Tab-separated table of C-alpha atoms in Angstrom:
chain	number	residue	atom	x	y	z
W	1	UNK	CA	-1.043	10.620	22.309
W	2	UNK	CA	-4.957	9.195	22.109
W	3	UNK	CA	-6.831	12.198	21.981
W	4	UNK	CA	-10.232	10.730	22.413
W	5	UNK	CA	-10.840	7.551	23.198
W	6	UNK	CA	-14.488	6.149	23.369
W	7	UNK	CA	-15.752	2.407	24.797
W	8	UNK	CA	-17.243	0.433	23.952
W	9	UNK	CA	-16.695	-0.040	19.967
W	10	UNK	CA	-19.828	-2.045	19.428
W	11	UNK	CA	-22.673	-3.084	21.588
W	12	UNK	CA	-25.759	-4.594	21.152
W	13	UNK	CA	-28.778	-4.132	23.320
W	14	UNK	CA	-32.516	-5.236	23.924
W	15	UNK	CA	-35.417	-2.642	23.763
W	16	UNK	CA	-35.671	-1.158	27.405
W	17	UNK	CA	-32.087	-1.998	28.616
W	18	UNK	CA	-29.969	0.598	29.946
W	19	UNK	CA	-26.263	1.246	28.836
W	20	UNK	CA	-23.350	4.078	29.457
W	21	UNK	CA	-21.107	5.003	26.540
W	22	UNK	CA	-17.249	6.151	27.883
W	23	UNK	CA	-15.660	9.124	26.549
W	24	UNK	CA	-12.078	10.525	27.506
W	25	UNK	CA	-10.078	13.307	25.994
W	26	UNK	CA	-6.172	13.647	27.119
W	27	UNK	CA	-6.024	17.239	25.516
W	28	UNK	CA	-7.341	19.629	28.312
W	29	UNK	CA	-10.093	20.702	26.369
W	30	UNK	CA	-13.401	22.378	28.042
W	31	UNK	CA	-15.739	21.166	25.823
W	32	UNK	CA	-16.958	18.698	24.852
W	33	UNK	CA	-19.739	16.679	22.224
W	34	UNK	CA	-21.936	13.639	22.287
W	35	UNK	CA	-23.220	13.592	18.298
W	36	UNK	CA	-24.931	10.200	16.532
W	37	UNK	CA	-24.625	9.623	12.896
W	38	UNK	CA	-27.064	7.810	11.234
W	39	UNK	CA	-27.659	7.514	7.170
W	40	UNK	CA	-27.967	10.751	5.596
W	41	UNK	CA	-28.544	12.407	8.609
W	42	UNK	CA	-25.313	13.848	8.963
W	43	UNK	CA	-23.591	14.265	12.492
W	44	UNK	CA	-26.491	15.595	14.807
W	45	UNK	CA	-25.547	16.475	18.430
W	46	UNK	CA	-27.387	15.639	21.490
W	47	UNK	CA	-25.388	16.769	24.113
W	48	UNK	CA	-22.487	19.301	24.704
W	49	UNK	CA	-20.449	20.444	27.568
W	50	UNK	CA	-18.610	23.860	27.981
W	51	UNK	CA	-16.893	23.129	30.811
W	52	UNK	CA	-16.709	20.775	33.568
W	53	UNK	CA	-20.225	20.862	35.483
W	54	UNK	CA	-21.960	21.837	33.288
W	55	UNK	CA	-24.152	20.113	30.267
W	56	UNK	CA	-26.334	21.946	27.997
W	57	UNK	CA	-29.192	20.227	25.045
W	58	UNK	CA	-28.505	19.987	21.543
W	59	UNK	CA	-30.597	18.958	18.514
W	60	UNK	CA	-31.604	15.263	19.975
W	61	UNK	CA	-31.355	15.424	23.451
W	62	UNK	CA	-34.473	13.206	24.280
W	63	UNK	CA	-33.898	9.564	25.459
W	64	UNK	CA	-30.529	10.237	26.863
W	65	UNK	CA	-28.640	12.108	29.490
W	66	UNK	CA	-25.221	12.957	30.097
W	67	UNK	CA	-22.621	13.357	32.761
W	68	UNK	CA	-19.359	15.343	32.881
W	69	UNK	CA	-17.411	13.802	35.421
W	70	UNK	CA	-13.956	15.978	35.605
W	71	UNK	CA	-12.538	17.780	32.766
W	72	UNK	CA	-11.464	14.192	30.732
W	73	UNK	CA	-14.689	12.064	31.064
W	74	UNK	CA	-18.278	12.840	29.521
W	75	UNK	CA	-20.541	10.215	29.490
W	76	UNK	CA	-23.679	9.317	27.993
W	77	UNK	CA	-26.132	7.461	29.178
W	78	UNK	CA	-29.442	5.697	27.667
W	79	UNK	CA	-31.939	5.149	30.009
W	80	UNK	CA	-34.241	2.740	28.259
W	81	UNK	CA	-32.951	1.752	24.406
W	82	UNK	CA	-35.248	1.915	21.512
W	83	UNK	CA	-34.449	0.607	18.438
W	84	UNK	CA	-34.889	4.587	17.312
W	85	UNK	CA	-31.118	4.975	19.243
W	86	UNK	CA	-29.938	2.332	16.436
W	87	UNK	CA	-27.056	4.455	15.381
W	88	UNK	CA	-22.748	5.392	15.625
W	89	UNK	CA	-22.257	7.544	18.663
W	90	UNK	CA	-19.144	9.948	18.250
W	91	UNK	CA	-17.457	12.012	21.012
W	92	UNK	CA	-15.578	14.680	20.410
W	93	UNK	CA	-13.752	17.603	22.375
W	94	UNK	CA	-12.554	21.243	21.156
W	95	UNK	CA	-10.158	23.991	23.096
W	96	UNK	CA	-11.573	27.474	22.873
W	97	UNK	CA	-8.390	29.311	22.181
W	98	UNK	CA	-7.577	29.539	17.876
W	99	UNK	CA	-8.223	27.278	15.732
W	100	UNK	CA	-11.494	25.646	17.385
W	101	UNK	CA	-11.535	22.574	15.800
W	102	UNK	CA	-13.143	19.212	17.094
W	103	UNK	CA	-11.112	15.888	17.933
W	104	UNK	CA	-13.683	13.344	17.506
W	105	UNK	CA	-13.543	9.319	19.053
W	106	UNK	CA	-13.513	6.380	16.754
W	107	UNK	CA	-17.126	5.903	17.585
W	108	UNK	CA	-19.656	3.322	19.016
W	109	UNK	CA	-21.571	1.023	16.656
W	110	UNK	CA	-25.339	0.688	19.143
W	111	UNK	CA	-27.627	-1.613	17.662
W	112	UNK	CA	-31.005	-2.143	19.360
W	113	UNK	CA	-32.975	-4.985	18.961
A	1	UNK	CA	-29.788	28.679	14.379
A	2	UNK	CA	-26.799	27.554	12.465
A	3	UNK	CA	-27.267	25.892	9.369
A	4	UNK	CA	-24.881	24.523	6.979
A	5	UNK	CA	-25.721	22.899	3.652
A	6	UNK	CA	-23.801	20.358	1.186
A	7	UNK	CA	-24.150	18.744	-1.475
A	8	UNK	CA	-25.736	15.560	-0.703
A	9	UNK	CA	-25.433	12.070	-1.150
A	10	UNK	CA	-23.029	10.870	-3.318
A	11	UNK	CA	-20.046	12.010	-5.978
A	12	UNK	CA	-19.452	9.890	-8.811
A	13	UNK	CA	-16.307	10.970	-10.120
A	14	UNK	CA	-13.374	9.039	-12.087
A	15	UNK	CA	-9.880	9.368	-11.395
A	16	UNK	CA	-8.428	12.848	-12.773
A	17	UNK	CA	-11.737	14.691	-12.785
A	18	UNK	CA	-12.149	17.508	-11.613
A	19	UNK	CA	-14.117	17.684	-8.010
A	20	UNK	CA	-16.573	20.863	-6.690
A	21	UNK	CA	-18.528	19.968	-3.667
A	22	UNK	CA	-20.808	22.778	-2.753
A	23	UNK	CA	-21.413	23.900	0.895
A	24	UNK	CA	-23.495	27.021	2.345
A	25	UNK	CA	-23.906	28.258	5.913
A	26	UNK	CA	-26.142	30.701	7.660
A	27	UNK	CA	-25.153	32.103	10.891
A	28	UNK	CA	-25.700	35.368	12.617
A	29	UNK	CA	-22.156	35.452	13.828
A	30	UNK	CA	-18.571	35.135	12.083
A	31	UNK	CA	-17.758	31.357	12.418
A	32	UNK	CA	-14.794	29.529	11.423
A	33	UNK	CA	-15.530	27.216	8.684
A	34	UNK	CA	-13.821	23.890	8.411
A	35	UNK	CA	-14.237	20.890	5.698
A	36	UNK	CA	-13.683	16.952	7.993
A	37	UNK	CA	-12.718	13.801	6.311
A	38	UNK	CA	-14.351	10.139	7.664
A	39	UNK	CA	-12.656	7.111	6.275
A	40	UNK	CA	-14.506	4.081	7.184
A	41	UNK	CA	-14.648	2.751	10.284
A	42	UNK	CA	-13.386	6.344	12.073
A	43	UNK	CA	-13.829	8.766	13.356
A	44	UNK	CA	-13.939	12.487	11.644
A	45	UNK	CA	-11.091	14.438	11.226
A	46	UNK	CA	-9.906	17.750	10.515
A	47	UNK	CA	-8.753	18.447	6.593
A	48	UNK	CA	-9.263	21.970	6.040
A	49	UNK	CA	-9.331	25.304	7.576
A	50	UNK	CA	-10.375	28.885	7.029
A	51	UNK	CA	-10.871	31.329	10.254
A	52	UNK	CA	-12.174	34.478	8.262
A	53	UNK	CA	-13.335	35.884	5.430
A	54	UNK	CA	-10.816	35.323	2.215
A	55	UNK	CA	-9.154	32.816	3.934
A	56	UNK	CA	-8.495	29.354	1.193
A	57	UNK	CA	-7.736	26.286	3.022
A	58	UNK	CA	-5.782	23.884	1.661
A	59	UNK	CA	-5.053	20.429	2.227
A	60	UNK	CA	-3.756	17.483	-0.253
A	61	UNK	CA	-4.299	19.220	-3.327
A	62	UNK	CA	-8.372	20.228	-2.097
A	63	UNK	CA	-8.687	24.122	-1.508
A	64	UNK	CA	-11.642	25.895	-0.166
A	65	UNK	CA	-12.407	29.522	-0.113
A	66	UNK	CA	-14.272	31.161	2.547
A	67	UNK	CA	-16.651	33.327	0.921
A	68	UNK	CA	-18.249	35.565	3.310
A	69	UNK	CA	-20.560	37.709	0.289
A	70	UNK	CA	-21.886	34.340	-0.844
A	71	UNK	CA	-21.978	32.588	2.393
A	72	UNK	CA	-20.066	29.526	0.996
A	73	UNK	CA	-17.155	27.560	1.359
A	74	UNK	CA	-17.250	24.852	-1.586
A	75	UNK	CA	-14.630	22.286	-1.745
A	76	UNK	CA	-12.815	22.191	-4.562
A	77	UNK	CA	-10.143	19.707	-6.324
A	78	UNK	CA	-8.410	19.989	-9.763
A	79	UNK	CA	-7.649	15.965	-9.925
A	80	UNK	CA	-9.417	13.260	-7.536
A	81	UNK	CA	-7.224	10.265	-6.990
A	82	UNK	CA	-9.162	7.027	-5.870
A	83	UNK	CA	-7.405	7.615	-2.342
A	84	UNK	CA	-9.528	10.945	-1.683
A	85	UNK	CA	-12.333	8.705	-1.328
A	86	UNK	CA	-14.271	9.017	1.622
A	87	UNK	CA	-17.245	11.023	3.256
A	88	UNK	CA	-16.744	14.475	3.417
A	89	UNK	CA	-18.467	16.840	5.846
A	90	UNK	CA	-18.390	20.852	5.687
A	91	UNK	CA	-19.046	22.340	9.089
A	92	UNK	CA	-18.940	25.906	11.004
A	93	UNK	CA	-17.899	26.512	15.076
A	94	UNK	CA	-19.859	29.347	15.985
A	95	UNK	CA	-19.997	31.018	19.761
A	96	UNK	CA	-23.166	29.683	21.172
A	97	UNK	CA	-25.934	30.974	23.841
A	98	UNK	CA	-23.715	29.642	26.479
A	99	UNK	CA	-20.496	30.884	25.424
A	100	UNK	CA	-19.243	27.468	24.495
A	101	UNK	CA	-18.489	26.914	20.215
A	102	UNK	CA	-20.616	24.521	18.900
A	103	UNK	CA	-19.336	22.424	15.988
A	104	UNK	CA	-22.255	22.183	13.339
A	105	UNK	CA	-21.964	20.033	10.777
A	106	UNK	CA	-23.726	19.277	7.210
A	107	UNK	CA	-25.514	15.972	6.113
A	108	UNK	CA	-22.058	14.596	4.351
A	109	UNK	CA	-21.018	13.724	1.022
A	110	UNK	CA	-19.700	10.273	-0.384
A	111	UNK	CA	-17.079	10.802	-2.685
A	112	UNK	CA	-16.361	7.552	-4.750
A	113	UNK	CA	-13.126	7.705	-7.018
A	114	UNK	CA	-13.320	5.409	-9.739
A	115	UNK	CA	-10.473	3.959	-11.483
């Protein structure tokens, strides 16, 4: 069973270059999370999706977009890298029945240079 | 919005201490309230739940009560073992704007067993 599964693991870009992290979730869930995590900072969201279609802001939306292909796939998608996006990039996904707790991805390691 | 609060950086403890890690929320509604592990190099994951008011979750020896007078749900342990380290994070899932739950998390502790 992979639950989430997020590519790539590490990637290294120049300032102004363009990239799409990958997420997938095998568990049906509706929603889903793009968060970063950076030093003391906690886990601070930047995108979420409720359901397929639709995408709504979150805390640090600006200087990325997202995409929610289908119900598995939610992508997320830097335009133009700054070495302010220097971070670990976690997807996660959450049902909306009980317990709503979040599955999270192993994360991507984004360095900007 | 939602807020949650914990204690910060990191936790210094040696093995067989006793462990309290503090955590306070503030929401309008009536959340869930959940503590995540992160070992190194993963991902977050689930280690404790409480879904109302009085609830104690419980996981490996940690408990946590969800205190809805106080608005807290501090972590507590009655002997770390130098395998509970890791960074800790408390967080609430709250029905948002849109009617989609929104995980919200706080800034993380590092808890460091020593020997």
């Amino acid at each position: 069973n992979a639950g989430v599964t997020q590519t790539p693991k590490f990637q290294v870009l120049k300032t102004g270059q363009s990239m799409t992290l990958q997420c997938a979730q095998d568990m049906n869930h509706n929603s889903m999370y793009w968060y970063r995590q950076d030093p003391g900072m906690g886990l601070r969201l930047i995108y979420y999706s409720a359901s397929e279609g639709t995408t709504d802001k979150g805390e640090v939306p600006n200087g990325y977009n997202v995409s929610r292909l289908n119900k598995r796939e939610f992508s997320l998608r830097l335009e133009s890298a700054a070495p302010s996006q220097t971070s670990v990039y976690f997807c996660a996904s959450s049902g909306d029945r009980g317990v709503v707790r979040a599955f999270f991805g192993q994360g991507t390691r984004l360095t900007v240079v | 919005g939602d807020s949650v609060v914990q204690t910060e950086g990191q936790v210094l403890p040696s093995e067989g201490d006793s462990l309290i890690v503090n955590c306070s929320y503030e929401t309008t509604q009536y959340p869930s309230l959940f503590w995540y592990v992160q070992y190194p190099g993963e991902g977050p994951q689930l280690h404790l739940k409480a879904m109302k008011a009085n609830d104690k979750g419980r996981n490996k020896g940690f408990e946590a009560m969800y205190r809805k007078e106080t608005t807290s749900f501090h972590l507590e342990k009655d002997s770390v073992q130098e395998s509970d380290s890791a960074v800790y994070f408390c967080a609430l899932s709250d029905l948002g704007a849109g009617g989609s739950y929104i995980p919200t998390f706080g800034r993380g502790t590092s808890l460091i067993v020593h020997p």
